[in-house]
Tab-separated table of C-alpha atoms and ligand atoms in Angstrom:
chain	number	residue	atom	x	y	z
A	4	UNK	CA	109.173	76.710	56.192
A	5	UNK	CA	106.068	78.599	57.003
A	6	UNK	CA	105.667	80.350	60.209
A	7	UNK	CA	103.111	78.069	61.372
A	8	UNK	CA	105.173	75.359	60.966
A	9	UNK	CA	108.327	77.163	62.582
A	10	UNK	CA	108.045	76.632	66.349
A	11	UNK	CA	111.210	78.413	67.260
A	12	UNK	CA	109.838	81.461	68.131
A	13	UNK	CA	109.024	80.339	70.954
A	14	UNK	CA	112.513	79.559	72.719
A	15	UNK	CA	114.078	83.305	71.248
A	16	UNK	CA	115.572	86.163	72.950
A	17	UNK	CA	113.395	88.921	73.454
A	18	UNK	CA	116.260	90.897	71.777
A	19	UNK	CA	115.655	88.611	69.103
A	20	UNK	CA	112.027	88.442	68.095
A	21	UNK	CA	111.483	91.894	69.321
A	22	UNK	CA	114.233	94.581	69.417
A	23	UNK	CA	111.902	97.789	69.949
A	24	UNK	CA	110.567	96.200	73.107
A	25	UNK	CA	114.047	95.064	73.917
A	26	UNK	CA	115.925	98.207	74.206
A	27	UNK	CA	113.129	99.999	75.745
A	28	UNK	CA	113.683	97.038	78.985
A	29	UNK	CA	117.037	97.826	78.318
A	30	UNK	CA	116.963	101.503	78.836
A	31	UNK	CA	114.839	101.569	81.937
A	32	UNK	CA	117.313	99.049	83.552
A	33	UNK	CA	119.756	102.284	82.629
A	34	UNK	CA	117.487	104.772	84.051
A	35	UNK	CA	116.505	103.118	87.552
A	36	UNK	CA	120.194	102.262	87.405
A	37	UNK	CA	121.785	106.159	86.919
A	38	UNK	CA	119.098	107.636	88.596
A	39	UNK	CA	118.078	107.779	92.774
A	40	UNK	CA	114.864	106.589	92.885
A	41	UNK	CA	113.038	107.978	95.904
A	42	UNK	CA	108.850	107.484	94.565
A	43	UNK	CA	107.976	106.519	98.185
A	44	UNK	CA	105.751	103.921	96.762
A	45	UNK	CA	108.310	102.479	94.597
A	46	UNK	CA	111.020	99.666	95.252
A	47	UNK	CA	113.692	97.290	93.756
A	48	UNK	CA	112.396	93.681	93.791
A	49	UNK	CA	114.806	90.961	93.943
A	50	UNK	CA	116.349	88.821	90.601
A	51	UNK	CA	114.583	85.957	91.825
A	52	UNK	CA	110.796	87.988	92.292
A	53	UNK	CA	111.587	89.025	88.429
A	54	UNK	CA	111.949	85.050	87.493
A	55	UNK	CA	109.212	83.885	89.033
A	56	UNK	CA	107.188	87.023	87.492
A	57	UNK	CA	108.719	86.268	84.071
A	58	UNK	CA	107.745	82.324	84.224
A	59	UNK	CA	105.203	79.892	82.841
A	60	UNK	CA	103.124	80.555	85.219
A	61	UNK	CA	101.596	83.242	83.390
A	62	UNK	CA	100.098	80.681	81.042
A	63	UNK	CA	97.892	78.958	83.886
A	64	UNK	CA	94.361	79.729	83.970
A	65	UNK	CA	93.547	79.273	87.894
A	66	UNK	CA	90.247	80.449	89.282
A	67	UNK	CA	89.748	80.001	92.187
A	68	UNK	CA	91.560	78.415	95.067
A	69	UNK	CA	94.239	76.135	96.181
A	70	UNK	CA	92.259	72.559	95.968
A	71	UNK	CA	89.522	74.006	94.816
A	72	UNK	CA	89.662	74.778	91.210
A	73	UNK	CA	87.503	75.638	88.155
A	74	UNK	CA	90.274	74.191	85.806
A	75	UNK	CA	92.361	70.886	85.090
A	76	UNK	CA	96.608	71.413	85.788
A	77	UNK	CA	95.962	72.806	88.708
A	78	UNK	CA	98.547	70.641	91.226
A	79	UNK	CA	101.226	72.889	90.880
A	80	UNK	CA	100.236	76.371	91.179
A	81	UNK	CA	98.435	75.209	94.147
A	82	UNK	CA	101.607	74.317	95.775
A	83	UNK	CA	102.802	78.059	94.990
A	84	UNK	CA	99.881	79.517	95.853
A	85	UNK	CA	99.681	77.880	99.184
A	86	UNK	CA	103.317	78.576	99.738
A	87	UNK	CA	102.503	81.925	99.350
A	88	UNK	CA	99.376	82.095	101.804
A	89	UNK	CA	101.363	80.316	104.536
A	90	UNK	CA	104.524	82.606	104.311
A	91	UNK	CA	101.838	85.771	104.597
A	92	UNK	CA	100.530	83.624	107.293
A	93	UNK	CA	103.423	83.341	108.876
A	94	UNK	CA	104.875	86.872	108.336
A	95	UNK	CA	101.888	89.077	109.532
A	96	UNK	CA	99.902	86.473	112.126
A	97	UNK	CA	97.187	86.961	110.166
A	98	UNK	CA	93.996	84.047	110.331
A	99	UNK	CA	93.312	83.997	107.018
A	100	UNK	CA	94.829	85.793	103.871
A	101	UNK	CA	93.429	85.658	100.241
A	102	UNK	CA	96.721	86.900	98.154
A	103	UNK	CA	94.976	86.907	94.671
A	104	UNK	CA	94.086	90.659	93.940
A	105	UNK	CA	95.841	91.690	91.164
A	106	UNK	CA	96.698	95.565	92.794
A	107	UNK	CA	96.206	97.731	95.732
A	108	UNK	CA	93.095	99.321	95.054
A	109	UNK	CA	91.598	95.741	93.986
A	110	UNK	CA	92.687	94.666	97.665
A	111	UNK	CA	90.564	97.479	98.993
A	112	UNK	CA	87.372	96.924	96.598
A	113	UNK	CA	87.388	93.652	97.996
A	114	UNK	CA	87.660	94.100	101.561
A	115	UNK	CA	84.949	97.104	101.155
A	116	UNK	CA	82.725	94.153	98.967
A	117	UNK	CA	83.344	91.469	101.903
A	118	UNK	CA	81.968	93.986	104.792
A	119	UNK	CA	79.581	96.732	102.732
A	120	UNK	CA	76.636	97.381	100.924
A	121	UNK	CA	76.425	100.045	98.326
A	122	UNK	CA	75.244	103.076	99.985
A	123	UNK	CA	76.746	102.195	102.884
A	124	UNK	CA	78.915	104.758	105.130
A	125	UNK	CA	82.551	104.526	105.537
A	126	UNK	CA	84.859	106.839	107.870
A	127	UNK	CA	88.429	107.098	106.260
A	128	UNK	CA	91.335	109.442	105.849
A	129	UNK	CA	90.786	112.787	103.072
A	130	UNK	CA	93.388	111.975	99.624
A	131	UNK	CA	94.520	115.928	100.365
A	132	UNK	CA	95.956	115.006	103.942
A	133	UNK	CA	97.436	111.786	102.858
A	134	UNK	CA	94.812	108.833	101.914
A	135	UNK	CA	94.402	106.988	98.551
A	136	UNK	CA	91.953	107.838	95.966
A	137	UNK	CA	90.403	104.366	96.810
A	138	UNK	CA	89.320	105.830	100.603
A	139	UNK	CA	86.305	107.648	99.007
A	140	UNK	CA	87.660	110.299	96.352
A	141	UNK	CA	84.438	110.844	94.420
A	142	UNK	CA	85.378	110.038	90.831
A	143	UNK	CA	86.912	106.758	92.588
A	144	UNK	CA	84.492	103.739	92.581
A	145	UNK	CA	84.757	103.866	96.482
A	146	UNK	CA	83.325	107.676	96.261
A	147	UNK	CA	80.605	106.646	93.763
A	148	UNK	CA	79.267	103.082	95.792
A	149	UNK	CA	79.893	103.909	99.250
A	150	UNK	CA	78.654	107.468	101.309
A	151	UNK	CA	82.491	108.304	102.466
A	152	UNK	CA	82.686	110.827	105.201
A	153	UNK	CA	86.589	112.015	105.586
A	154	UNK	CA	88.693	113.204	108.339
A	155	UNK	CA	91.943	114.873	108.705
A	156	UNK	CA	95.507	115.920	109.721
A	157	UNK	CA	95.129	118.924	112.927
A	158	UNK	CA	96.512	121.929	111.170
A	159	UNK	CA	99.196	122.515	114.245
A	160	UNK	CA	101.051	119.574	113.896
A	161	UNK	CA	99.701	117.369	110.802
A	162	UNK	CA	98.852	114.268	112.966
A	163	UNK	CA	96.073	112.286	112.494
A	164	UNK	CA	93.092	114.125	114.433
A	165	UNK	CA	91.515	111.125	116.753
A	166	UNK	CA	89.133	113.706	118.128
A	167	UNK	CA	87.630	114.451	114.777
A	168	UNK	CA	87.647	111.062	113.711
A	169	UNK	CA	86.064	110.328	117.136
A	170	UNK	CA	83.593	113.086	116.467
A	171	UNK	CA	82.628	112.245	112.729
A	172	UNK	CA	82.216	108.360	113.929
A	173	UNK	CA	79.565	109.513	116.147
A	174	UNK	CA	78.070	111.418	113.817
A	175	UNK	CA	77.925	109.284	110.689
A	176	UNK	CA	77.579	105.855	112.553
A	177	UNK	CA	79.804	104.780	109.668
A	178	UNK	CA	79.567	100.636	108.690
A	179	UNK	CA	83.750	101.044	108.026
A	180	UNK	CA	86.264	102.607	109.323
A	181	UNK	CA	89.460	102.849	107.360
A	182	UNK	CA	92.961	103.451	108.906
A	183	UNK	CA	96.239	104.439	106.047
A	184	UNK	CA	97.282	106.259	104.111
A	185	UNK	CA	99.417	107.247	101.130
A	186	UNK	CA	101.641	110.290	102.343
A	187	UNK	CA	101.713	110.407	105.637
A	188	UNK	CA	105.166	110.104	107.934
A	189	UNK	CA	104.337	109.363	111.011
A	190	UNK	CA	102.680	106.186	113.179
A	191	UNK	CA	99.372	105.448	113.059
A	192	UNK	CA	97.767	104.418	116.324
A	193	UNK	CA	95.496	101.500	114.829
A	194	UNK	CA	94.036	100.847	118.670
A	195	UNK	CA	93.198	104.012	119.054
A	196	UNK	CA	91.110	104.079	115.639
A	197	UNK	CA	89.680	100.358	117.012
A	198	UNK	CA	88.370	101.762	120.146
A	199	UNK	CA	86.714	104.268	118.027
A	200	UNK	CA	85.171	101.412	115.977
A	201	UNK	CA	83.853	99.769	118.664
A	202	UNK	CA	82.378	102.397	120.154
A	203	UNK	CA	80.182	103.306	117.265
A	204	UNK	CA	79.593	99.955	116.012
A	205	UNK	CA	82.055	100.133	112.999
A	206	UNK	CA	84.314	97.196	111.870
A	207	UNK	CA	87.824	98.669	110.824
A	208	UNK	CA	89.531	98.071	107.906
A	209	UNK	CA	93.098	98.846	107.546
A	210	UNK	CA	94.987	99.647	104.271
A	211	UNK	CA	98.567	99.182	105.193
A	212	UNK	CA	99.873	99.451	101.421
A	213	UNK	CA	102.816	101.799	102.251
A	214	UNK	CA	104.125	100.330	105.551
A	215	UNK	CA	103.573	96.430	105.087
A	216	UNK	CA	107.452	96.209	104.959
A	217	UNK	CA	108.167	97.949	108.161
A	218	UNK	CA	105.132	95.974	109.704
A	219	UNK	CA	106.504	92.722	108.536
A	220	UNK	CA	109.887	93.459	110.346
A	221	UNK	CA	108.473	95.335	114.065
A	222	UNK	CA	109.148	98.893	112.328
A	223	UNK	CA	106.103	99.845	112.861
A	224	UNK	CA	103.267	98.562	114.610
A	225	UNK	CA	101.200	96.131	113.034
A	226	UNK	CA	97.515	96.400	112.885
A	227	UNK	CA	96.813	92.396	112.036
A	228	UNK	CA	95.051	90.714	114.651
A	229	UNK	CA	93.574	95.032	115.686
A	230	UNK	CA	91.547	95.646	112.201
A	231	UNK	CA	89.458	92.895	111.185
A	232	UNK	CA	90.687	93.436	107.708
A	233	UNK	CA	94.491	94.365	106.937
A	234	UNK	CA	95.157	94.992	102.655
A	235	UNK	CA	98.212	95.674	101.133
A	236	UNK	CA	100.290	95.823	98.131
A	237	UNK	CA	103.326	93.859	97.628
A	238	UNK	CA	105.708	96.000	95.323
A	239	UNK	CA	106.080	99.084	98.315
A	240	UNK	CA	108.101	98.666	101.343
A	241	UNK	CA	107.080	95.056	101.160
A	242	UNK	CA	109.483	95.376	98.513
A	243	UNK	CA	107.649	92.555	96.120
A	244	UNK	CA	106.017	91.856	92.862
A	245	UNK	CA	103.045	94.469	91.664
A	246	UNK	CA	99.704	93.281	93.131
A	247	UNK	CA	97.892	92.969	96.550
A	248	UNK	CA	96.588	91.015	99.240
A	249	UNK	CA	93.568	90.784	101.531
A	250	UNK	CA	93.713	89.424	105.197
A	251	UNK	CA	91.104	89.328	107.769
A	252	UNK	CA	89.339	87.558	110.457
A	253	UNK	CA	88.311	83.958	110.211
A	254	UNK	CA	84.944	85.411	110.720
A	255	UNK	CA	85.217	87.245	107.118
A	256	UNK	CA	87.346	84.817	105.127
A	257	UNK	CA	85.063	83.231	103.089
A	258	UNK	CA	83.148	86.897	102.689
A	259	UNK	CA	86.729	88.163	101.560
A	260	UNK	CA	87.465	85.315	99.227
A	261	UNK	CA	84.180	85.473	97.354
A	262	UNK	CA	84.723	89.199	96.632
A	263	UNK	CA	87.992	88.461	95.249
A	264	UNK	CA	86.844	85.745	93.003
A	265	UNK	CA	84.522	85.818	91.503
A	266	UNK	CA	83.195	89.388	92.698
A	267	UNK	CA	85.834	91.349	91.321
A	268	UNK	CA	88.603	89.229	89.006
A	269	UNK	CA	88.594	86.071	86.678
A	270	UNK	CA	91.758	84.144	86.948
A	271	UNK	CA	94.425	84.894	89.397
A	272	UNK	CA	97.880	85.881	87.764
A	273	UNK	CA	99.657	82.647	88.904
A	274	UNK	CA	103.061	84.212	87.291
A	275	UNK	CA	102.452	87.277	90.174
A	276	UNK	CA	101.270	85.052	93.177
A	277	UNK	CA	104.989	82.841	92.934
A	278	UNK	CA	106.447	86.300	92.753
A	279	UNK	CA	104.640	87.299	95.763
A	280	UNK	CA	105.766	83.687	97.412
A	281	UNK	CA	109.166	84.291	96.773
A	282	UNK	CA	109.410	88.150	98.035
A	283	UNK	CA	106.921	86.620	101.246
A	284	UNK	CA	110.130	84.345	101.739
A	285	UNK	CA	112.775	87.034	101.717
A	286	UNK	CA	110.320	89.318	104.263
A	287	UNK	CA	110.863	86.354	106.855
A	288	UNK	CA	114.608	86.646	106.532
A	289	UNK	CA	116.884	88.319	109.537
A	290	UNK	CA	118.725	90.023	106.672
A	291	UNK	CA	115.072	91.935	105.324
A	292	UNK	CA	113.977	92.383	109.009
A	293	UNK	CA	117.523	94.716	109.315
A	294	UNK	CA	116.918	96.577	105.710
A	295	UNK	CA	113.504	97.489	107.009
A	296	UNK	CA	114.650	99.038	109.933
A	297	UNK	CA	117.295	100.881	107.909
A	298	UNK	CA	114.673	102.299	105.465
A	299	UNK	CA	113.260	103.879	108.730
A	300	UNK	CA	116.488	105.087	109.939
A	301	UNK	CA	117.504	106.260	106.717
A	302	UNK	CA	114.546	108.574	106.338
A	303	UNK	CA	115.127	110.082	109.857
A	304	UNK	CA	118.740	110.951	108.570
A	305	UNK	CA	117.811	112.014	105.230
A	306	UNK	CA	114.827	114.393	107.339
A	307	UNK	CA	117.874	115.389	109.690
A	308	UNK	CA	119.848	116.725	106.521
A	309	UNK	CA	117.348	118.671	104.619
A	310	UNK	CA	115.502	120.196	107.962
A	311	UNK	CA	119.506	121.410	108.469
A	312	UNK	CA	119.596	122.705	104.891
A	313	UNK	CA	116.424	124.937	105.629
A	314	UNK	CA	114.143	122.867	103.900
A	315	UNK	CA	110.204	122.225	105.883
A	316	UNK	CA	108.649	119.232	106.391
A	317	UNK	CA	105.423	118.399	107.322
A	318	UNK	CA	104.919	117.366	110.748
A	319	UNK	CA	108.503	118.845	111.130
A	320	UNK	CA	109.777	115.074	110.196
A	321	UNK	CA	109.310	111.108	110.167
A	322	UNK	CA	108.816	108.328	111.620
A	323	UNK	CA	108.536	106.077	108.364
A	324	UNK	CA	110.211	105.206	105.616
A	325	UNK	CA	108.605	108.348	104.022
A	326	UNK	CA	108.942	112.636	104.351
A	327	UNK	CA	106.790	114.939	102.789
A	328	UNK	CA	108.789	118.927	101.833
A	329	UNK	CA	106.436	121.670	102.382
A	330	UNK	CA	107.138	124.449	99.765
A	331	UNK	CA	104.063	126.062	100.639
A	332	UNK	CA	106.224	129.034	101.904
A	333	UNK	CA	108.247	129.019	98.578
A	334	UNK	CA	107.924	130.108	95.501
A	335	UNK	CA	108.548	126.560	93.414
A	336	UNK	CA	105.590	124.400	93.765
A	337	UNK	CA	105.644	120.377	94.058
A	338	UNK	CA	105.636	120.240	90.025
A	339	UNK	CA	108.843	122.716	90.071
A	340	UNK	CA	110.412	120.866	92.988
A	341	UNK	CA	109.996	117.501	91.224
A	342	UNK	CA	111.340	118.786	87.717
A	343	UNK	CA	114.508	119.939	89.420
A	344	UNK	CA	114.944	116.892	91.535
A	345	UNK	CA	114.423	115.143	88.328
A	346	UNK	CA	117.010	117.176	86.497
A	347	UNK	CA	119.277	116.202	89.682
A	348	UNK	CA	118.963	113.267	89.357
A	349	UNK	CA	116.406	111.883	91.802
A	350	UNK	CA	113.343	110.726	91.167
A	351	UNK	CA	110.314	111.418	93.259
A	352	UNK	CA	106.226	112.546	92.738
A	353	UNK	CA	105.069	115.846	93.568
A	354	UNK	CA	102.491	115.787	96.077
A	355	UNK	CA	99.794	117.821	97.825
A	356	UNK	CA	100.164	118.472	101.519
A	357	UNK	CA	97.601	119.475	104.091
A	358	UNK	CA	95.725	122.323	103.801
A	359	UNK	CA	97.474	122.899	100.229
A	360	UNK	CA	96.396	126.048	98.253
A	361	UNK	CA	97.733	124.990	94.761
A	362	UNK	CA	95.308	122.472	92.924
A	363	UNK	CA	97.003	118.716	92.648
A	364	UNK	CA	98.316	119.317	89.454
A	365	UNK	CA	100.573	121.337	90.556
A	366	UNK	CA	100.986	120.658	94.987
A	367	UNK	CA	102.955	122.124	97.601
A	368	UNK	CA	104.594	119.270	98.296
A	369	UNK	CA	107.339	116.767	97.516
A	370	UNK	CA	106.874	112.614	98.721
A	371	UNK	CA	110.443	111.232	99.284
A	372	UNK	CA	110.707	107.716	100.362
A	373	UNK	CA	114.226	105.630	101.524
A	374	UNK	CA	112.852	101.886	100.732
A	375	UNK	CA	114.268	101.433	97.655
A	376	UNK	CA	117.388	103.293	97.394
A	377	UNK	CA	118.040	100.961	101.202
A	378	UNK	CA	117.710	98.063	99.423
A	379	UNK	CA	119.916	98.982	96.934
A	380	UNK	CA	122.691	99.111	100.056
A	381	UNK	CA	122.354	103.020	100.682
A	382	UNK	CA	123.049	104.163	104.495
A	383	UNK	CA	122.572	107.180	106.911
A	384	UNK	CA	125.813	108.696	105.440
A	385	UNK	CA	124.265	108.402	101.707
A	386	UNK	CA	121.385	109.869	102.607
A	387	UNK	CA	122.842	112.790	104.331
A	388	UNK	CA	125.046	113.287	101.244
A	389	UNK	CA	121.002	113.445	98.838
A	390	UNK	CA	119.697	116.110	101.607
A	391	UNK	CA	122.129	118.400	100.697
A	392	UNK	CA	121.703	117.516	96.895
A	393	UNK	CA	117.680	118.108	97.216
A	394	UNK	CA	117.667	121.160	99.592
A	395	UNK	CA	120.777	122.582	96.708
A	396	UNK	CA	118.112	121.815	93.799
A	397	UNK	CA	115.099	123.345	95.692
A	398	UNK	CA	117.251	126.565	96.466
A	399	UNK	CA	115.699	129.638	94.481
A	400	UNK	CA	118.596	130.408	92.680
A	401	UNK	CA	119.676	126.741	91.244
A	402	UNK	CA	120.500	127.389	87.546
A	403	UNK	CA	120.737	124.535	85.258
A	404	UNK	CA	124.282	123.987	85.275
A	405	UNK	CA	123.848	123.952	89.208
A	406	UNK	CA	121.338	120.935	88.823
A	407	UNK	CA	123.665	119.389	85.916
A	408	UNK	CA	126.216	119.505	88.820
A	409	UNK	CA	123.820	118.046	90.493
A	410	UNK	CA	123.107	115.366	88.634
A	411	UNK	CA	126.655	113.913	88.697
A	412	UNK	CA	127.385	114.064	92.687
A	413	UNK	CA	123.803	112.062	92.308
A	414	UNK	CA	124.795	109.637	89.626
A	415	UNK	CA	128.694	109.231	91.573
A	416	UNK	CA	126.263	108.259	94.543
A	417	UNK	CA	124.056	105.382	92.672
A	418	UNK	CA	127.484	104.390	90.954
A	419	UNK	CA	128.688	103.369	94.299
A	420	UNK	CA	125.691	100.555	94.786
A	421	UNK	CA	125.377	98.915	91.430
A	422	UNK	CA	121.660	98.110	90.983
A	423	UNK	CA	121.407	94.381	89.784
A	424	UNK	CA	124.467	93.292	88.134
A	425	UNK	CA	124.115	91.276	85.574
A	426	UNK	CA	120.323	92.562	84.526
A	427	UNK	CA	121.587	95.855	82.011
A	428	UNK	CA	118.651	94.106	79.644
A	429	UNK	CA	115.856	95.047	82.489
A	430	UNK	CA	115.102	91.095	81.955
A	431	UNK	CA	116.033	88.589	84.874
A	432	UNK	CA	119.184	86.638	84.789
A	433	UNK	CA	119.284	83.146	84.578
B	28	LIG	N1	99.958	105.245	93.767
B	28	LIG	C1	100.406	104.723	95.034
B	28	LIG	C2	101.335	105.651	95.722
B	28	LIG	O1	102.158	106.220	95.025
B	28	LIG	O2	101.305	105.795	96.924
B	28	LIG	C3	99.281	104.355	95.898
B	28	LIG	O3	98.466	103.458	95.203
């Protein structure tokens, strides 16, 4: 039989038809599995967010939206897609929510497409004290279409400086102001940054990426129904499926939804949006509301440990489900620090910190976040247990046998929360 004539390929195993792909699924199941994974931006989504991810789904063409389609077939990714615009609905109060864009920074090229024009000026927070490369970093396409002006972190205490950003809106008279960030621990006051908007004529945007999770369950303030647009990923706190999400105003729906599609992307990934559905579903659970607040409380304890051990952190702590450690006053920089960690046995990005003198190759600073290793079951007493493994690897004289050491009291820690049984292929079960 001829291979076009041999349709069993497929109905195979992956393991099957493709054996290098295979093990490589296989052996990052190992890795997130042995190691603590503590990328601040990362998280463990659910069996079920992996099936709907890896379902038919993904062969649906779909432009644009529920009802009102550019192809045939559409009836039933409708129904998902609506499902997942009324749980987001639901979850965040928001008036109107377009969940197609396929990432973050998508999310936030729309929402700066729905409101701007290019050349246009935009207020938001500088990538060295803690925003994104979308909020204006020049090689960015939000530094190259849009004039961004940038404010800061006060040197004293490494909170968000509402004078300057007061100051600077008067100044620029800036179309957009954007509140979030990517590495910053504490609260952001979004009324304060709205009353700044309205003095100076500004709509605000905000970018809520890292916290959506701890918004979703009252662990942190929500800034839906303050900004009049809110974006986010799904795949951080929110704990989801990779991609983002756009919600704003009635007022700037249909503005927001034409920038999605077909401003920006083609076909939505249909495969993604029931995968964003299904973790919308678990984010409206008691049971999620509870995790989120122990991501939050699990970071204060984990800042509690390591500012015992001797170890700085900027702003002297957190209020999220992230910390930032200042080695600014050490000699390992944020590339050392996250080489050791990694040979302990945690994994986590090095990053620059305010006012940082070493370029961002190389940082300052470490990001640690709690969200995922809380969802894999970890508590206060856990996390207590990884200060004293990080401030032990970060110590000046840590050999490598001390961080092999290390490496098991890590791996006896993860070994004690199994990370999804069943799934040692890295492919869903069932
Ligand atoms: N790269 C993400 C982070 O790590 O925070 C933001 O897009």
């Amino acid at each position: 039989m001829s291979f076009a004539d041999d349709q069993s390929y497929l109905s195979k195993d992956i393991a099957d038809v493709d054996p290098d792909v295979a093990a490589l699924l296989a052996a990052e199941a190992r890795r997130q599995g042995e190691t603590l994974e503590m990328i601040a931006s990362e998280n463990f989504t659910s069996n079920a967010v992996l099936q709907a991810v890896g379902s038919v789904l993904t062969n649906k063409y779909a432009e644009g939206l529920p009802g009102r389609r550019y192809y045939g077939g559409c009836e039933v990714v409708d129904q998902v897609e609506q499902l997942a615009i009324d749980r987001a609905t639901e979850l965040f109060g928001c008036a109107h929510v377009n969940v197609q864009p396929h990432s973050g920074a998508t999310a936030n090229e729309a929402a700066y497409m729905a409101v701007l024009k290019p050349g246009d000026r935009v207020l938001a927070m500088a990538l060295a004290h803690g925003g994104h490369l979308t909020h204006g970093l020049k090689v960015n396409f939000s530094g190259r279409l849009y004039e961004f002006h940038q404010y800061h972190v006060r040197r004293e205490d490494c909170r968000i400086d509402m004078d300057e950003v007061r100051e600077l809106a008067r100044q620029t008279r800036p179309a957009l102001i954007v509140a979030g960030a990517s590495a910053y621990p504490r609260v952001i006051d979004f009324p304060a940054f709205r009353a700044i908007a309205d003095e100076v004529g500004a709509r605000l945007m905000v970018d809520m990426a890292h916290i959506a999770g701890l918004v979703a369950a009252g662990a942190h303030p929500s800034p839906v129904g303050i900004a009049d647009i809110t974006t986010t990923t799904i795949h951080k706190t929110l704990g989801g499926p990779r991609g983002g999400m756009v919600m704003c105003t009635e007022e700037l729906a249909s503005a927001v939804d034409r920038a999605v599609f077909p401003g920006l992307q083609g076909g939505p990934l249909m495969h993604v949006i029931a995968g964003k559905a299904v973790a919308l579903g678990h984010a409206l659970t008691p049971e999620y509301r509870q995790r989120q607040h122990q991501v939050v409380a699990n970071c204060a304890a984990l800042a509690e440990a390591l500012t015992d051990a001797g170890v700085s952190l900027v702003s002297g702590g957190t209020d999220n489900h992230l910390l930032l450690i200042d080695l600014s006053a050490t000699e390992l920089t944020g590339a050392d620090g996250e080489t050791r960690l990694d040979d302990a046995g945690i994994t986590v990005n090095k990053n620059g910190i305010p006012f940082d003198e070493r370029p961002p190759t190389v940082t300052s600073g470490l990001r640690v976040g709690t969200a995922a290793l809380t969802t894999r079951g970890l508590r206060e007493d856990e996390m207590r247990e990884i200060g004293a493994i990080i401030a032990a690897a970060l110590a000046p004289q840590a050999s490598a046998d001390d961080l092999a050491a290390l490496r098991v009291r890590s791996r006896a820690i993860g070994d004690r929360f199994p990370l999804y049984a069943g799934v040692e292929s890295g492919t869903p079960v069932g």
